[in-house]
XYZ file of C-alpha atoms in Angstrom:
309
model
C -12.521 13.780 31.388
C -12.269 11.628 28.257
C -11.463 13.372 24.972
C -14.470 13.413 22.586
C -13.842 11.133 19.564
C -13.930 13.962 17.042
C -11.080 15.730 18.914
C -8.967 12.638 19.619
C -6.145 12.746 17.066
C -3.733 10.707 19.175
C -1.764 7.966 17.447
C -3.073 4.463 18.258
C -0.911 1.796 19.883
C 1.326 0.994 16.919
C 5.132 0.749 16.652
C 6.900 4.115 16.861
C 9.615 3.113 14.425
C 11.870 5.077 12.045
C 14.558 3.753 9.678
C 16.863 6.725 9.121
C 18.464 5.563 5.855
C 15.559 3.660 4.358
C 15.955 5.242 0.907
C 19.313 6.110 -0.632
C 19.011 8.214 -3.815
C 21.856 8.216 -6.323
C 22.620 9.339 -9.833
C 25.177 8.650 -12.507
C 27.372 11.599 -13.442
C 26.901 12.744 -17.065
C 24.324 9.995 -17.631
C 20.508 10.177 -17.935
C 20.092 7.834 -14.967
C 18.994 8.321 -11.399
C 18.042 5.645 -8.905
C 16.964 4.727 -5.405
C 17.981 1.858 -3.195
C 15.229 1.054 -0.687
C 15.691 -1.046 2.431
C 12.855 -1.163 4.934
C 14.859 -2.789 7.712
C 12.711 -3.670 10.769
C 9.785 -1.701 9.311
C 8.950 -4.560 6.964
C 8.257 -6.979 9.797
C 6.568 -4.332 11.957
C 4.032 -3.556 9.212
C 3.528 -6.986 7.659
C 3.304 -8.963 10.906
C 0.322 -6.924 12.105
C -1.783 -8.701 9.478
C -2.843 -12.342 9.568
C -1.877 -12.940 5.954
C -0.384 -16.067 4.400
C 3.304 -15.722 3.583
C 2.655 -15.334 -0.153
C 0.457 -12.298 0.516
C 2.890 -10.774 3.012
C 5.705 -11.194 0.497
C 3.663 -9.327 -2.101
C 2.859 -6.673 0.514
C 6.530 -6.156 1.323
C 7.297 -5.636 -2.349
C 4.455 -3.112 -2.596
C 5.771 -1.177 0.424
C 9.267 -1.031 -1.082
C 7.806 0.154 -4.396
C 5.822 3.084 -2.957
C 8.763 4.048 -0.744
C 10.916 4.327 -3.869
C 8.332 6.271 -5.828
C 7.400 8.809 -3.134
C 11.054 9.683 -2.565
C 11.158 11.136 -6.094
C 8.393 13.677 -5.404
C 9.464 17.326 -5.361
C 6.515 18.454 -3.246
C 4.606 17.487 -0.126
C 2.105 14.740 -0.744
C 1.523 11.006 -0.863
C 2.044 8.251 -3.407
C -0.303 5.282 -3.340
C -0.575 1.964 -5.137
C -3.915 0.189 -5.454
C -4.378 -3.131 -7.211
C -7.707 -4.857 -7.799
C -7.990 -8.225 -9.472
C -10.039 -11.395 -9.750
C -7.382 -13.618 -8.152
C -7.195 -14.849 -4.545
C -5.987 -11.365 -3.481
C -8.892 -9.147 -4.497
C -7.294 -5.888 -3.331
C -3.864 -4.651 -2.353
C -3.146 -1.101 -1.161
C 0.151 0.476 -0.128
C 1.008 4.123 0.252
C 3.745 6.433 1.461
C 3.932 10.120 2.305
C 6.712 12.508 1.346
C 7.966 12.223 4.938
C 8.325 8.454 4.497
C 5.290 7.168 6.423
C 4.341 3.715 5.097
C 1.204 1.600 5.396
C -0.334 -1.435 3.684
C -3.224 -3.869 3.600
C -4.369 -6.728 1.398
C -7.777 -8.378 1.146
C -8.218 -12.073 0.419
C -11.334 -13.479 -1.185
C -13.491 -15.455 1.243
C -13.171 -18.592 -0.879
C -9.378 -18.333 -1.246
C -7.441 -21.388 -0.070
C -5.012 -19.827 2.413
C -2.956 -23.019 2.583
C -2.431 -23.369 -1.179
C -1.960 -19.888 -2.607
C 0.052 -19.451 -5.816
C 3.489 -17.862 -5.633
C 3.569 -15.206 -8.373
C 1.962 -11.783 -8.227
C 0.051 -12.474 -11.439
C -1.481 -15.663 -10.041
C -2.302 -13.997 -6.713
C -3.907 -10.933 -8.294
C -5.363 -12.397 -11.484
C -6.761 -10.047 -14.113
C -7.588 -6.513 -13.085
C -5.940 -3.128 -12.854
C -3.151 -1.239 -11.143
C -3.583 2.397 -10.149
C -0.933 4.843 -8.984
C -2.161 8.039 -7.336
C -0.241 11.180 -6.397
C -2.071 13.256 -3.801
C -0.802 16.791 -3.106
C -3.435 17.557 -0.497
C -7.038 18.825 -0.400
C -6.306 22.020 -2.377
C -4.781 20.244 -5.378
C -6.176 17.824 -7.939
C -5.032 14.241 -7.662
C -3.038 12.707 -10.474
C -3.950 9.089 -11.169
C -2.938 6.584 -13.805
C -4.538 3.169 -14.340
C -3.359 0.218 -16.420
C -4.230 -3.444 -16.769
C -2.195 -5.966 -14.797
C 0.510 -7.048 -17.231
C 3.506 -9.145 -16.238
C 4.399 -11.954 -13.865
C 5.817 -9.970 -10.943
C 4.726 -6.769 -9.224
C 7.879 -5.143 -10.589
C 6.874 -6.157 -14.133
C 3.442 -4.635 -13.591
C 4.914 -1.383 -12.272
C 7.363 -1.087 -15.181
C 4.502 -1.646 -17.611
C 2.558 1.137 -15.887
C 5.353 3.691 -16.247
C 6.042 2.660 -19.819
C 2.429 2.788 -21.026
C 0.793 5.395 -18.775
C 3.681 7.798 -18.174
C 5.900 7.026 -21.212
C 8.746 6.903 -18.721
C 11.502 4.287 -18.744
C 12.033 2.593 -15.385
C 13.937 -0.469 -14.283
C 12.499 -1.961 -11.077
C 13.340 -4.925 -8.878
C 11.444 -5.644 -5.673
C 12.489 -7.996 -2.902
C 10.781 -9.428 0.174
C 11.584 -12.530 2.168
C 10.865 -13.991 5.590
C 13.976 -14.658 7.655
C 14.428 -16.066 11.183
C 14.453 -12.416 12.318
C 11.193 -11.597 10.551
C 10.234 -10.034 7.236
C 12.738 -8.034 5.186
C 11.963 -5.983 2.088
C 13.726 -3.680 -0.333
C 13.944 -2.405 -3.882
C 16.320 -1.109 -6.500
C 14.835 1.370 -8.972
C 16.416 3.151 -11.933
C 14.742 5.965 -13.857
C 15.730 7.410 -17.187
C 15.867 11.197 -16.977
C 14.486 13.191 -19.872
C 16.963 15.412 -21.678
C 16.785 19.099 -20.781
C 15.049 21.485 -23.138
C 13.445 18.711 -25.153
C 16.758 17.709 -26.708
C 16.539 14.331 -28.387
C 18.186 11.389 -26.685
C 21.658 10.688 -28.034
C 23.178 7.314 -28.797
C 25.509 7.904 -25.847
C 22.487 8.344 -23.552
C 20.967 5.125 -24.883
C 24.190 3.245 -24.180
C 24.442 4.721 -20.657
C 20.888 3.659 -19.813
C 21.364 0.135 -21.143
C 24.683 -0.220 -19.307
C 23.148 0.919 -16.013
C 20.271 -1.544 -16.380
C 22.692 -4.365 -17.221
C 24.713 -3.669 -14.087
C 21.550 -3.394 -11.991
C 20.517 -6.851 -13.177
C 23.438 -8.309 -11.246
C 21.984 -7.300 -7.866
C 20.801 -10.180 -5.699
C 18.104 -10.467 -3.069
C 20.762 -11.431 -0.532
C 22.629 -8.158 -1.162
C 19.562 -5.936 -0.885
C 18.293 -7.625 2.271
C 21.683 -7.933 4.001
C 21.670 -5.529 7.010
C 25.476 -5.740 7.258
C 26.003 -4.436 3.724
C 25.740 -0.641 3.750
C 23.780 1.347 1.173
C 26.933 3.116 0.044
C 28.909 -0.077 -0.393
C 26.166 -1.835 -2.357
C 25.577 1.097 -4.718
C 29.288 1.481 -5.401
C 29.572 -2.274 -5.898
C 26.921 -2.109 -8.609
C 27.626 1.225 -10.311
C 31.118 2.289 -9.182
C 32.481 2.073 -12.734
C 29.886 4.625 -13.931
C 30.891 7.599 -11.759
C 28.020 7.168 -9.315
C 27.070 9.990 -6.921
C 25.053 9.500 -3.733
C 22.226 11.761 -2.635
C 20.821 12.493 0.823
C 19.344 9.456 2.592
C 15.609 9.548 3.282
C 13.907 8.156 6.377
C 11.037 5.667 6.389
C 8.584 5.214 9.264
C 5.612 3.229 10.484
C 2.924 5.580 9.311
C -0.711 4.534 9.548
C -2.719 7.765 9.724
C -5.819 6.463 11.489
C -7.150 7.922 14.755
C -10.478 8.188 16.555
C -11.172 11.651 15.150
C -10.775 10.502 11.558
C -13.015 7.466 12.005
C -15.595 9.425 14.005
C -15.856 11.880 11.099
C -16.617 8.936 8.798
C -19.329 7.611 11.117
C -20.918 11.035 11.374
C -21.726 10.906 7.649
C -24.239 8.114 8.342
C -27.892 8.821 9.265
C -28.919 8.190 12.878
C -30.929 5.100 11.938
C -27.877 3.523 10.282
C -25.715 4.283 13.306
C -28.298 2.709 15.596
C -28.206 -0.476 13.537
C -24.387 -0.572 13.749
C -24.440 -0.781 17.535
C -23.414 -4.202 18.820
C -23.024 -4.931 22.532
C -23.519 -1.271 23.324
C -20.976 0.193 20.884
C -19.913 0.608 17.267
C -16.570 -1.040 16.525
C -14.379 -0.095 13.567
C -11.135 -1.779 12.613
C -8.404 0.000 10.634
C -7.389 -2.271 7.762
C -3.915 -0.718 7.594
C -2.695 -1.093 11.180
C -5.274 -3.631 12.424
C -6.223 -1.481 15.433
C -9.838 -1.585 16.620
C -11.726 1.557 17.675
C -14.845 1.515 19.866
C -17.478 4.258 19.872
C -20.587 4.492 22.022
C -23.706 5.953 20.473
C -23.640 8.816 22.992
C -20.079 9.748 21.982
C -21.056 10.098 18.347
C -24.062 12.190 19.246
C -22.025 14.560 21.401
C -20.715 16.558 18.447
C -24.138 17.680 17.282
C -25.610 18.067 20.725
């Protein structure tokens, strides 16, 4: 007997993939600096290649995935961190999110009149004018925390740094990387955060110097280094910050993590009146497509009526 849609929570046919050391946290001893090195490994290609996006959009998507992976790894509680960008450029919407367990997902929406063969290269040109929103979701029993700022800067990293500076009054240094290789898409990030002094103590000149020195050293990192699978996390971090008494944290895993299933989508359909559902039926069924993992779900009208029968 087939499982009714509203009880079918099985994972759809998507890659069952985990990168064990996808995020490497680190901090600088006796300095107000902590950081994360993010490397998506084969996850980047697994997620991005499921979408029929032009390379410029996929590259932006890989950067967004690396960004949310870095941000969620700093959470001290169970929850999810999401990035949503809306603009008037060729890419009208971009969404990426990650859970505290490292599950990643992404989608981007192109305008119907966008020229897929002649898209601009920079994030600002792709997104145009609009806004960036970061949301922290701690679950249904807690209020969401959301911050929104205008799109300011040329790159997605610029836009994210502007967000933290203006909305959170929090100093961050961010670099995002994504490139298509013969082996598929690769993506990663290097993020530094300035830690507030304990007890509200004012920042000292020594702290200022330590932060500026760390950022100067971080500037030397290259895309080739971050995306090189043969260069270990430990070796790269020590190469960059070894002179500053760097300490490594516990690696965090990243995974292919779209959270769609038939039960979730059936619950959405059940919010519609019967007349609307009847009009959605095409060729004997209602078809819904998950924008994150690009999996299609098919529901017959009888299946949707079974829950209330």
